[in-house]
Coordinates of C-alpha atoms in Angstrom, one line a residue:
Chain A
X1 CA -0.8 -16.9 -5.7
X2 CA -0.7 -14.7 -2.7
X3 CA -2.1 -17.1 0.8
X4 CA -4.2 -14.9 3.3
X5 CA -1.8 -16.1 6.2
X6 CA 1.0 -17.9 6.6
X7 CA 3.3 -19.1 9.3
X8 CA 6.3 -20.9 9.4
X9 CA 6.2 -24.3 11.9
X10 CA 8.1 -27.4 12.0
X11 CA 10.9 -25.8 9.2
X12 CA 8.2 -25.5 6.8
X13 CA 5.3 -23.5 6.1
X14 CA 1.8 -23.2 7.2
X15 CA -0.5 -21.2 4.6
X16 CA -4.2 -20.5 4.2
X17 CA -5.1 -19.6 0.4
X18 CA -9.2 -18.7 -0.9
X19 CA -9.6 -20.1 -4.7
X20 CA -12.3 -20.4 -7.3
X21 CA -15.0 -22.9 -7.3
X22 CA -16.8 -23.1 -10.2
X23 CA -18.4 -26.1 -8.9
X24 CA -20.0 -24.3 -5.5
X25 CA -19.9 -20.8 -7.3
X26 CA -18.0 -19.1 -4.5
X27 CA -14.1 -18.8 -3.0
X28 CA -13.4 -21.3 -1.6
X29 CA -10.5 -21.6 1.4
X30 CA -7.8 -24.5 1.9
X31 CA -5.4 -25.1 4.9
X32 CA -2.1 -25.8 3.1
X33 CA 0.8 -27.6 4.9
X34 CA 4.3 -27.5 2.8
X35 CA 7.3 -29.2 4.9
X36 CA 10.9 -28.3 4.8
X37 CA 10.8 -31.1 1.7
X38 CA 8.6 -29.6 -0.5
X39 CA 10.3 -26.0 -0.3
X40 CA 13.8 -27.0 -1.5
X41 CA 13.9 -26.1 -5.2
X42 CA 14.0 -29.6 -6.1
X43 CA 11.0 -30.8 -5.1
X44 CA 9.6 -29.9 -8.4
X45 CA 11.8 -32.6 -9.9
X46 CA 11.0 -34.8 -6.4
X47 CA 7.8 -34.2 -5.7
X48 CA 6.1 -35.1 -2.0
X49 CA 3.3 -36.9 -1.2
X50 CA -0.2 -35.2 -0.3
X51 CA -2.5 -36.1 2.2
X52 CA -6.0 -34.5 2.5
X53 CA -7.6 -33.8 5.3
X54 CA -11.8 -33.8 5.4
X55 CA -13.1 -32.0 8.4
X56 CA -16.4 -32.6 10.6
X57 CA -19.0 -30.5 11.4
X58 CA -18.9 -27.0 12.1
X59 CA -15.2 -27.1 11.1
X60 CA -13.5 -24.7 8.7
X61 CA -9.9 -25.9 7.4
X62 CA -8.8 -23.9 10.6
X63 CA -9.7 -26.7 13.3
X64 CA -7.3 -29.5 12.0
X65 CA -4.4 -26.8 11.4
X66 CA -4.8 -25.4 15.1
X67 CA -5.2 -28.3 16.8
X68 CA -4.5 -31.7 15.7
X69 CA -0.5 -31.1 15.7
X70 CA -0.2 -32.8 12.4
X71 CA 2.8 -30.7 11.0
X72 CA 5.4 -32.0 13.6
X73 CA 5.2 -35.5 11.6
X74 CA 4.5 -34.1 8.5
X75 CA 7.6 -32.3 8.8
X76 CA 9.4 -35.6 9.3
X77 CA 7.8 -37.4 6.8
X78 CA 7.9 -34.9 4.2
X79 CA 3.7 -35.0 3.4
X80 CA 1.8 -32.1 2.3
X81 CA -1.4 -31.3 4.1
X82 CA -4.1 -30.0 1.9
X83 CA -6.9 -29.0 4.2
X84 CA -9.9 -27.7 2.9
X85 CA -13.0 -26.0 4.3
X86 CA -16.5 -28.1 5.0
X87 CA -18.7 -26.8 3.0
X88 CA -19.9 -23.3 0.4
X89 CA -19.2 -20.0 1.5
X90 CA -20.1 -16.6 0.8
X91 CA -23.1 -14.2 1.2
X92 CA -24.8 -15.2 -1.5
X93 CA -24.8 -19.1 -0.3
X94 CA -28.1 -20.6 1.1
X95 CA -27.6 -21.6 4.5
X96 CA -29.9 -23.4 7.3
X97 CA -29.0 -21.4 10.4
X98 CA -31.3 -23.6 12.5
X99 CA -28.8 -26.4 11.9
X100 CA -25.2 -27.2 12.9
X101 CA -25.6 -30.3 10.8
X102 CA -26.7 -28.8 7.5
X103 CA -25.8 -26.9 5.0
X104 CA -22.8 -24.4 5.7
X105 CA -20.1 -26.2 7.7
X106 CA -21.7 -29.2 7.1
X107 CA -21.4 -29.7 3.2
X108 CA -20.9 -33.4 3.4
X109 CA -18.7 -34.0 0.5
X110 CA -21.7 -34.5 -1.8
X111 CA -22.9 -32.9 -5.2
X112 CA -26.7 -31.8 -4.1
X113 CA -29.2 -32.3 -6.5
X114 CA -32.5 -30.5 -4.4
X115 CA -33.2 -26.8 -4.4
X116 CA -31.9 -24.7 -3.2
X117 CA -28.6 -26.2 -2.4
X118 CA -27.7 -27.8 -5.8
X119 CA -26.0 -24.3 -7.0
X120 CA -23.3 -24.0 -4.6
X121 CA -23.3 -27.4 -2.6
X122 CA -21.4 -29.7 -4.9
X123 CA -18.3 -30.6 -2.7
X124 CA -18.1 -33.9 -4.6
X125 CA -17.0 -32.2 -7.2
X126 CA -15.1 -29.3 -5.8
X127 CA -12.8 -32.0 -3.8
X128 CA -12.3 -34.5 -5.9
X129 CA -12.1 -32.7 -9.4
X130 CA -10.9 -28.6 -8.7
X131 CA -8.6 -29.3 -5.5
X132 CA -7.2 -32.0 -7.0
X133 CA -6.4 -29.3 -9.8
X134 CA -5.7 -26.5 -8.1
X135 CA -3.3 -28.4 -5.6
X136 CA -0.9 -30.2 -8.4
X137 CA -0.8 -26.9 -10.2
X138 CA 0.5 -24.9 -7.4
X139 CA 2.8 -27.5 -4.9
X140 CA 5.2 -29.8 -5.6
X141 CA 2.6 -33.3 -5.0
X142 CA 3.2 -36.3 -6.5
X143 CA 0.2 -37.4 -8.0
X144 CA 0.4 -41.0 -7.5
X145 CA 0.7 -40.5 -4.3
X146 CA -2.0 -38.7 -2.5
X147 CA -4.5 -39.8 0.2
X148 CA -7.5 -38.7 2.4
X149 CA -8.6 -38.7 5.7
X150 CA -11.1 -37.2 7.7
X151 CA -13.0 -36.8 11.0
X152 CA -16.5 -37.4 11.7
X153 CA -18.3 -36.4 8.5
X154 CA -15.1 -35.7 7.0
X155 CA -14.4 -39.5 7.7
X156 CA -17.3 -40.1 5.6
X157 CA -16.2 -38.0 3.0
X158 CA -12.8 -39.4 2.9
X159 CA -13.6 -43.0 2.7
X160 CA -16.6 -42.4 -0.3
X161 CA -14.0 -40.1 -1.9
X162 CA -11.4 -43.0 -1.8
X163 CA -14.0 -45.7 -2.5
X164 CA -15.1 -44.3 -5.4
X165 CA -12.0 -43.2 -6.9
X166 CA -8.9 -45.5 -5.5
X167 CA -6.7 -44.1 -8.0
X168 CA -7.0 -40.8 -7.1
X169 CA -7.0 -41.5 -3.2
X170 CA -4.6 -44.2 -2.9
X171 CA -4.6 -44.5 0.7
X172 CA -7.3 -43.9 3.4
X173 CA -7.9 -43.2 7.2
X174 CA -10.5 -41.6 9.3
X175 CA -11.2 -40.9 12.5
X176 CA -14.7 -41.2 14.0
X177 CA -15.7 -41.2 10.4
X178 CA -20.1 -41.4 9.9
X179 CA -20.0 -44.9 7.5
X180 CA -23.4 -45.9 7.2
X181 CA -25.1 -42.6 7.1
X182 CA -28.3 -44.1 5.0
X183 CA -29.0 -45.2 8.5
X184 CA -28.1 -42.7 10.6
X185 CA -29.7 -39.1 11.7
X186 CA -27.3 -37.0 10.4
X187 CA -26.6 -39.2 7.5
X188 CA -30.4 -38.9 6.7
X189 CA -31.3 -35.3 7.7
X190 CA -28.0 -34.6 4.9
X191 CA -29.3 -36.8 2.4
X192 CA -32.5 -36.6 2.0
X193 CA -31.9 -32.5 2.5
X194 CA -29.5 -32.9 -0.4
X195 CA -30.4 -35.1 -2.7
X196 CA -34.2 -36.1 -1.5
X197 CA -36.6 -38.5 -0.3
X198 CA -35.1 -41.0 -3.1
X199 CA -32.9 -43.5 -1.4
X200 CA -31.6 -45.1 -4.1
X201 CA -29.7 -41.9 -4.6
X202 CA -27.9 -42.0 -1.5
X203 CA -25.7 -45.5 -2.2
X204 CA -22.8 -43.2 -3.9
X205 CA -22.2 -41.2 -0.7
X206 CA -22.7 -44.2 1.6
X207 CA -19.4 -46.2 2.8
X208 CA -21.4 -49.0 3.7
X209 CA -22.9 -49.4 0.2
X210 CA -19.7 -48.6 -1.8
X211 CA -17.1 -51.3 0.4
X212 CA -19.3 -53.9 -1.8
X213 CA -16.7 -52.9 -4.3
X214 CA -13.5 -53.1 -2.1
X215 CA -10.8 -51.1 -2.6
X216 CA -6.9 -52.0 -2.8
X217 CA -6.3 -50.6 0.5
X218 CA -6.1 -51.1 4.0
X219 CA -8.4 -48.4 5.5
X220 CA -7.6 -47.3 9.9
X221 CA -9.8 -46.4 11.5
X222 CA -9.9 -45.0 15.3
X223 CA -12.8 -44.3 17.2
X224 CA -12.9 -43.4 21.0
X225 CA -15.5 -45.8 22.9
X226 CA -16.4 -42.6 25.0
X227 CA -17.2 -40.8 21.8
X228 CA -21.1 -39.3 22.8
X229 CA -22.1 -40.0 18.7
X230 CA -20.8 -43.3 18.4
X231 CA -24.1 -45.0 19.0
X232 CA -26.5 -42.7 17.3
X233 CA -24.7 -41.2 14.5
X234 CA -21.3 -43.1 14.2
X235 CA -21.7 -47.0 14.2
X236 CA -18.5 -48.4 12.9
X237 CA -19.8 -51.7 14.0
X238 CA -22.3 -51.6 10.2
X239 CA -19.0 -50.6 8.0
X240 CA -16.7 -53.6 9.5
X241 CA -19.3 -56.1 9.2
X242 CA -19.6 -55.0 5.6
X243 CA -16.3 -54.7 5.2
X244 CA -15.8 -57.6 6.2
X245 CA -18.6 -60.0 4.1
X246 CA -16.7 -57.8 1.1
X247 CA -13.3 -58.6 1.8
X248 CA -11.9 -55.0 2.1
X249 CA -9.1 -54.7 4.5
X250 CA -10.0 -52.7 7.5
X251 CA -8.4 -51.8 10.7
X252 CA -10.8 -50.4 13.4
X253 CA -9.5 -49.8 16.6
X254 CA -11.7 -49.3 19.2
X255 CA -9.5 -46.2 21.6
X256 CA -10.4 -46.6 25.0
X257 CA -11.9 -43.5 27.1
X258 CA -11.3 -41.3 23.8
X259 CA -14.1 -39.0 23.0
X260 CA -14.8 -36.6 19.5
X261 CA -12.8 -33.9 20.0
X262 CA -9.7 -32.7 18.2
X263 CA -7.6 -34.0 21.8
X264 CA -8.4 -37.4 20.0
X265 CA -7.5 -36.9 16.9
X266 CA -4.1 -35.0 18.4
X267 CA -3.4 -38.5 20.0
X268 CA -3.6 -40.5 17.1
X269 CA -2.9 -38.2 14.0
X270 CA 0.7 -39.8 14.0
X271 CA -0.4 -42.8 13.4
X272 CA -2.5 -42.1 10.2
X273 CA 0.4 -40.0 9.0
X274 CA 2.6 -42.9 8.9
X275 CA 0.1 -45.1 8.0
X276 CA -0.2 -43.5 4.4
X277 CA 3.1 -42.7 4.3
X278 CA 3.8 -46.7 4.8
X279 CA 1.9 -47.1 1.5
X280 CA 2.7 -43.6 -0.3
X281 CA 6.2 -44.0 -0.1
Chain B
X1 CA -13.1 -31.4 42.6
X2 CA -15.2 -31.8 39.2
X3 CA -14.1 -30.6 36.0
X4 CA -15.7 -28.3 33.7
X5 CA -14.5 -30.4 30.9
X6 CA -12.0 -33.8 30.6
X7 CA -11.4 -35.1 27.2
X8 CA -8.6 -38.2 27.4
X9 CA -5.2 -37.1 25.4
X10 CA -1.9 -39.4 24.9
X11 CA -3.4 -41.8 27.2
X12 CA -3.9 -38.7 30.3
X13 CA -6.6 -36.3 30.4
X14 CA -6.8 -32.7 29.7
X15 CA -9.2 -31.3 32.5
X16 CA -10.3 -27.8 32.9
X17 CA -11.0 -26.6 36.4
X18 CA -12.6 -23.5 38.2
X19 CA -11.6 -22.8 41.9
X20 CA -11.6 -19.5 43.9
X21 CA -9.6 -17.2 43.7
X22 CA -9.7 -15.2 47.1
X23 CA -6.6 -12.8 45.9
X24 CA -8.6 -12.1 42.4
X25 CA -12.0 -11.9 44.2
X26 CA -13.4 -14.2 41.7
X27 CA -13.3 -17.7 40.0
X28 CA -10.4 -19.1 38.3
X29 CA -9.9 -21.1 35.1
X30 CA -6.9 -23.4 35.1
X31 CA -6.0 -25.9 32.6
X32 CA -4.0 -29.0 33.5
X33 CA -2.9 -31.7 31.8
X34 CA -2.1 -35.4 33.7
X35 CA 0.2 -37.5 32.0
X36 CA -0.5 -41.2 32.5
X37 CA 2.3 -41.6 35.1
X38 CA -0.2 -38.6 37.2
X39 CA -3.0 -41.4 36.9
X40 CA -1.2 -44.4 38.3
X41 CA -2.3 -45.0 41.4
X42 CA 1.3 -44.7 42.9
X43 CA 1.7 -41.2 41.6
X44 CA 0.7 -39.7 44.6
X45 CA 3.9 -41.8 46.3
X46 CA 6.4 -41.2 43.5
X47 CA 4.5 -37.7 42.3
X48 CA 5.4 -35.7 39.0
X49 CA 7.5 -32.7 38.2
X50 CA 4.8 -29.8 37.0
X51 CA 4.9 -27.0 34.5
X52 CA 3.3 -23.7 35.0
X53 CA 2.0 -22.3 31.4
X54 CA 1.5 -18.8 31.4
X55 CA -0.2 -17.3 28.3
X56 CA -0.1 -13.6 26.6
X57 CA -2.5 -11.0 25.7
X58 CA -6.0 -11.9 24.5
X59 CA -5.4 -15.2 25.6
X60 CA -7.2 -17.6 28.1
X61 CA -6.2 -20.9 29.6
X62 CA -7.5 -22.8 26.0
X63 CA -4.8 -21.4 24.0
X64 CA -1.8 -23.1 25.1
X65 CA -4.3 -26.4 25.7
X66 CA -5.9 -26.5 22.1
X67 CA -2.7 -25.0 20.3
X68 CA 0.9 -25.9 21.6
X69 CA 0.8 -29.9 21.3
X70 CA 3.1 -30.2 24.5
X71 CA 0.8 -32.6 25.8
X72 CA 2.1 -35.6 23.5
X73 CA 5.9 -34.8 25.4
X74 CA 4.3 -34.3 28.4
X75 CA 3.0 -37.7 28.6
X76 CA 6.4 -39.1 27.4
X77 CA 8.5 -37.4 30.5
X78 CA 5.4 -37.6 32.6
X79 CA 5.2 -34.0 33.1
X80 CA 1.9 -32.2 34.9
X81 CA 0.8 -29.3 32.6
X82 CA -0.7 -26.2 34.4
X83 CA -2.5 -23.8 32.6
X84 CA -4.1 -20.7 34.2
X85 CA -6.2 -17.7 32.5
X86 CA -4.7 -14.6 31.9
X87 CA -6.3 -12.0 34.3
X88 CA -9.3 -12.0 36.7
X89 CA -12.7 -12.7 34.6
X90 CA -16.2 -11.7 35.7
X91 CA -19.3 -9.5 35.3
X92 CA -17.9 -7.7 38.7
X93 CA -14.5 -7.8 37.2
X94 CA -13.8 -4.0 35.6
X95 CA -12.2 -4.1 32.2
X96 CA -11.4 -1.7 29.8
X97 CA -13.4 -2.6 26.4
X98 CA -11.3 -0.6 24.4
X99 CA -7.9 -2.2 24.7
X100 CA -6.7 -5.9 24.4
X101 CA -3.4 -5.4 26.3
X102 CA -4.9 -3.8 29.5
X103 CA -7.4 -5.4 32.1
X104 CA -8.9 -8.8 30.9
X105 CA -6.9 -11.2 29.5
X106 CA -3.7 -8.9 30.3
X107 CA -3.5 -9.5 33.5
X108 CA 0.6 -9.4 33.6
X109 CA 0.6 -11.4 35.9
X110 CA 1.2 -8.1 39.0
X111 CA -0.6 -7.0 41.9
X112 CA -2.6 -4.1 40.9
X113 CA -2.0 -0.7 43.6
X114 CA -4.2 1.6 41.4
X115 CA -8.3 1.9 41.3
X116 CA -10.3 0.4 40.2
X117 CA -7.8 -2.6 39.1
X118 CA -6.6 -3.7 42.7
X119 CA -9.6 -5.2 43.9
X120 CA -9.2 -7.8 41.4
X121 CA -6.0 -7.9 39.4
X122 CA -3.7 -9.7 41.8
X123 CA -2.3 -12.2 39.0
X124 CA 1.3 -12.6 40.9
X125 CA 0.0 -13.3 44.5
X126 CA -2.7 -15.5 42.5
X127 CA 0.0 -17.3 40.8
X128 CA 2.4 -17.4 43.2
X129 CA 0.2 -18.8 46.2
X130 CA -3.0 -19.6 45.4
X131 CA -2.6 -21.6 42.3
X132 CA 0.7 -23.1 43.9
X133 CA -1.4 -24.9 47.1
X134 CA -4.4 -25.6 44.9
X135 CA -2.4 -27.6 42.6
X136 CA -0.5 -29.1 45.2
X137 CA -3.3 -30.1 47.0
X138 CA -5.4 -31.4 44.2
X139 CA -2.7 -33.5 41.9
X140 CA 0.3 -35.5 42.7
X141 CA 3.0 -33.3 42.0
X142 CA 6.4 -32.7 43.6
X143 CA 6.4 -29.3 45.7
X144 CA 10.4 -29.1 44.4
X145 CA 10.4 -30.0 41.0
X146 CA 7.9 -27.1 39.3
X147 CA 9.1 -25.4 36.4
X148 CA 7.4 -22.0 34.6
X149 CA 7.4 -21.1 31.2
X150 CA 4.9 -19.0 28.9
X151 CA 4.7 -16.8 26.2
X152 CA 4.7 -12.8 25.0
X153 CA 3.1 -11.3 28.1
X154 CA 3.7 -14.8 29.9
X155 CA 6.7 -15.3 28.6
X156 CA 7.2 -11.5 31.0
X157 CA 5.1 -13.6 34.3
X158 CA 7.5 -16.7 34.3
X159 CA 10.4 -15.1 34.0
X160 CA 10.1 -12.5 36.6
X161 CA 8.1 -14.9 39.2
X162 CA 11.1 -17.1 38.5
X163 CA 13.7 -14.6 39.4
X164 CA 11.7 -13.5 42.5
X165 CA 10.9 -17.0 43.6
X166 CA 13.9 -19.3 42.5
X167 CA 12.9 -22.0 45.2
X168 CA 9.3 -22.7 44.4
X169 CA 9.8 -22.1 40.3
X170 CA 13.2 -24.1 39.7
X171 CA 13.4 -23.6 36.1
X172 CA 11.9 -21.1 33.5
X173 CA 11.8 -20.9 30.0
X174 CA 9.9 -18.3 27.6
X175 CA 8.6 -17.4 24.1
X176 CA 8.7 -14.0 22.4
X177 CA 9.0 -13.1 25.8
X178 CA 8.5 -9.2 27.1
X179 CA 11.4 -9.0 29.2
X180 CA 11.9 -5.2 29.6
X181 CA 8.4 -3.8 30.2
X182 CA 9.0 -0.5 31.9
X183 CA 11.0 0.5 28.3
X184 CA 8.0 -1.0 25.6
X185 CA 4.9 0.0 24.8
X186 CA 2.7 -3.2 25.5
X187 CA 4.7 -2.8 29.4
X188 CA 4.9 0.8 30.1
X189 CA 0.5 0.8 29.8
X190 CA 0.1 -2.0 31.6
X191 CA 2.5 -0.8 35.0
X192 CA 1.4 2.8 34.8
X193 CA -2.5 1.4 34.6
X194 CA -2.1 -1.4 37.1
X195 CA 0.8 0.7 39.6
X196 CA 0.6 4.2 38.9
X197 CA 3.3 6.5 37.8
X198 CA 6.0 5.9 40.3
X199 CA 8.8 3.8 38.2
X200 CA 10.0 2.5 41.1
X201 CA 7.4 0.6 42.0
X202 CA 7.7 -1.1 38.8
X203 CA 11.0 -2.9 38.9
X204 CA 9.3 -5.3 41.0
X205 CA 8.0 -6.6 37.5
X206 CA 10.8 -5.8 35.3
X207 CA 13.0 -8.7 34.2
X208 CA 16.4 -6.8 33.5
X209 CA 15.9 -4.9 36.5
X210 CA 15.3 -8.4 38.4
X211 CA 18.2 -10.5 37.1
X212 CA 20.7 -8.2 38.6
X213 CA 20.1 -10.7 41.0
X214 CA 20.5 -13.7 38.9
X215 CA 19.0 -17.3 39.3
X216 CA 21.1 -20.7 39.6
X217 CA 18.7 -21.5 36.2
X218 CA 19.4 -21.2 32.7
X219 CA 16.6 -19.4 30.8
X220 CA 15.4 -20.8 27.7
X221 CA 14.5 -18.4 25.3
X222 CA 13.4 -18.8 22.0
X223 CA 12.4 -15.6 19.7
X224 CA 11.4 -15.6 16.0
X225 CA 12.8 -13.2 13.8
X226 CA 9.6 -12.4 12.3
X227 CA 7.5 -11.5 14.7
X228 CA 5.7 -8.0 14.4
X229 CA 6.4 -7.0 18.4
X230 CA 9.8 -7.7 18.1
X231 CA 11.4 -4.5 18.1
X232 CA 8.8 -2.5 19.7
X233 CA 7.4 -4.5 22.9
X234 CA 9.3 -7.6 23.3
X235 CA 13.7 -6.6 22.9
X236 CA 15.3 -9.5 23.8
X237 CA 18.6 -7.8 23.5
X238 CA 18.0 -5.8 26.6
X239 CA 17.1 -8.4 28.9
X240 CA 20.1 -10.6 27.5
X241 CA 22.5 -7.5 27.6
X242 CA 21.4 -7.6 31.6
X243 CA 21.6 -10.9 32.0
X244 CA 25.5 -11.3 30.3
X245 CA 26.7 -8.0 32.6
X246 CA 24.9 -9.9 36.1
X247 CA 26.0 -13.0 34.9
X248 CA 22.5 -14.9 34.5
X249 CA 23.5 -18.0 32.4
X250 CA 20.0 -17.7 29.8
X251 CA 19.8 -19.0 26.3
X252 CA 18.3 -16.7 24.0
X253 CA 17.7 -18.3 20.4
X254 CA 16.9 -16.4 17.4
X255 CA 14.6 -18.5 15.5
X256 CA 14.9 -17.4 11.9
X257 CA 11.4 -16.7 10.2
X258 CA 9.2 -17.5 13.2
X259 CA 6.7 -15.3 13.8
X260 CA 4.4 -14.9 17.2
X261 CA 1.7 -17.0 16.9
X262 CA 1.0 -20.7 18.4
X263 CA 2.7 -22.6 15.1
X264 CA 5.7 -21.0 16.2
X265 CA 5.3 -22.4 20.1
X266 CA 4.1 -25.9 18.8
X267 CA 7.7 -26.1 16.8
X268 CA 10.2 -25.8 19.9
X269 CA 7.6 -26.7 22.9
X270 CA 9.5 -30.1 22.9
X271 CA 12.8 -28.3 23.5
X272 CA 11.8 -27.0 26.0
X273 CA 9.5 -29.5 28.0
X274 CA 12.8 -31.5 27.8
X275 CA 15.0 -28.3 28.8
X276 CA 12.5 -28.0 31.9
X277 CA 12.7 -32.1 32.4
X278 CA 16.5 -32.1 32.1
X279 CA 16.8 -30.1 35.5
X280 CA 13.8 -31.0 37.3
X281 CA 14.5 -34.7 36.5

């Protein structure tokens, strides 16, 4: 398997790789961080720990390798970052190039069911099931001990990935994450563009819905109060309170004067590492 | 003074700024980074020790901003970050489409002799004095404790503004720095274009030719083995040659598998924030 770049940072290696997905019918590219630990011959025999990473809007799995400076502590802790693009890509992909909120770079870690995205927009899928797949064949990750974050939309992506399947995703984090997007505009405009004017359809992708089953873990959360979505599209407020009534631990930290941008996530992206790692081992 | 942008970052704020340039006959971009000891009120009684970032070709004051992480060390030491662009910008501002190491963004960081470049591509005396009052006018930092580092082409501006002006840049460090321009490629195109085709009026700019007359400072250099300009534009072995025969203490390290991009500044930027710090104090 031959990556389309790759740099060395932090001892270890920094790679970008395209793959098949069957499930979005097009290649598909992933942001793969291996540190100095999982390059040593025996890490097939010791295997690291995997975090994924679930970008926002707009993002490709360049933005969180560029900027968020994850690698230094990921070099430390000896976690492999799997960072994958946002959404289908490819000529031959429908796209809504009136929108930076839907459609490509804005895939929204759902399976669509509407025309004519259902052919290549199943991210559901493509994360949780061919990732998974391709990233345990090809790196030395223990799989009983991977988690996901995300920012923004990728927040909501990682905590309905992790919601819905706590043994994959053992841990969780997010930054700004979308958590109620039933109730939200970009939540609806990407739901009801996805899946349709059904509602009932949308609980499986909404964190708010799916903390009525809680999971195991103990999901951070940071979110800047000068954030210019938090009110509008954002709302962390409606996923504590429900976490809350349903007794899944939460920690939301409310970061003073921080705002949406990758400078944010920079600040805090230590934190979240060692946060999973606390639990991953 | 109002920011084009301000995003909070490890509890300072990354700010960019435009401000005249009278030297470049245009507006300048600068990047700057305040730790949170630069916000304290006090700061402007007990003021910071500053680092001037120069960046190579292509690049413009983002780059090192977006890409290096040294703001998280930064804000430990309490370190002011300066980031300027890499050459004049403007509509009015000739450039020369065809090449991306001659006119904008390869600016390096001279004073222009030869039409139609000299009207506008006076980087050094920009540097030098401009950016030097307007930073020490607009942030709390202390006139004697300013260090200069940068990278590739950069790498070429702090070094040689360093050795020509050891009392206002007290320290210097580089990446993959160009430190024998009038014998590379990248160099010998940019001081025929900018100074014409007199070789003596290019030493001014040459970093072995300068450090004949060494510094009191001991250069920080770090160089990956792998990077493609090695052996044709960048020769570290020349500069370090001159420097052992002049006796410039300088500490060039061969970084085994590095190449030249940003992953490989974001790996040793702490060493040398802290190699800047320990001197500066």
């Amino acid at each position: 398997m031959t990556p389309t770049s790759q740099n060395k940072m932090f001892g270890g290696t920094q790679s970008v790789y395209a793959h098949r997905s069957k499930a979005c019918d097009c290649d598909m590219r992933v942001a793969v961080y291996l540190p100095p630990q999982a390059l040593n011959k025996k890490a097939e025999h010791a295997p690291c720990p995997a975090l994924v990473w679930l970008s926002g809007l707009t993002c490709t799995e360049e933005n969180f390798t560029a900027k968020a400076g994850a690698q230094r502590v990921a070099a430390e802790l000896g976690i492999i970052l799997i960072a994958p693009d946002t959404s289908p890509r490819g000529d031959h992909v429908p796209d809504d190039k009136n929108s930076y909120d839907f459609a490509k770079g804005a895939g929204f870690y759902l399976d669509a069911t509407q025309e004519p995205w259902a052919k290549n927009y199943q991210m559901q899928t493509y994360i949780r099931d061919e990732l998974t797949a391709w990233m345990l064949a090809n790196f030395p990750i223990d799989s009983k001990r991977i988690g996901i974050s995300g920012h923004s939309m990728g927040g909501h992506g990682a905590i309905t990935l992790h919601l819905k399947n706590p043994d994959l995703y053992k841990t969780c984090s997010a930054f700004a994450p979308i958590t109620s997007p039933s109730q939200v505009p970009w939540g609806r405009k990407a739901l009801k563009g996805y899946l349709g004017e059904n509602q009932a359809d949308w609980a499986q992708y909404d964190a708010t819905e799916l903390v009525k089953t809680p999971s195991q873990a103990n999901i951070l959360i940071d979110q800047g109060t000068d954030d210019n979505f938090l009110t509008e599209h954002l709302r962390p407020e409606i996923f504590s309170d429900a976490c809350a009534k349903s007794g899944q631990a939460t920690i939301l930290r409310m970061q003073e004067g921080y705002d949406h941008s990758y400078y944010f996530i920079a600040t805090f992206i230590e934190a979240h590492l060692r946060h999973h790692k606390n639990v991953l081992g």
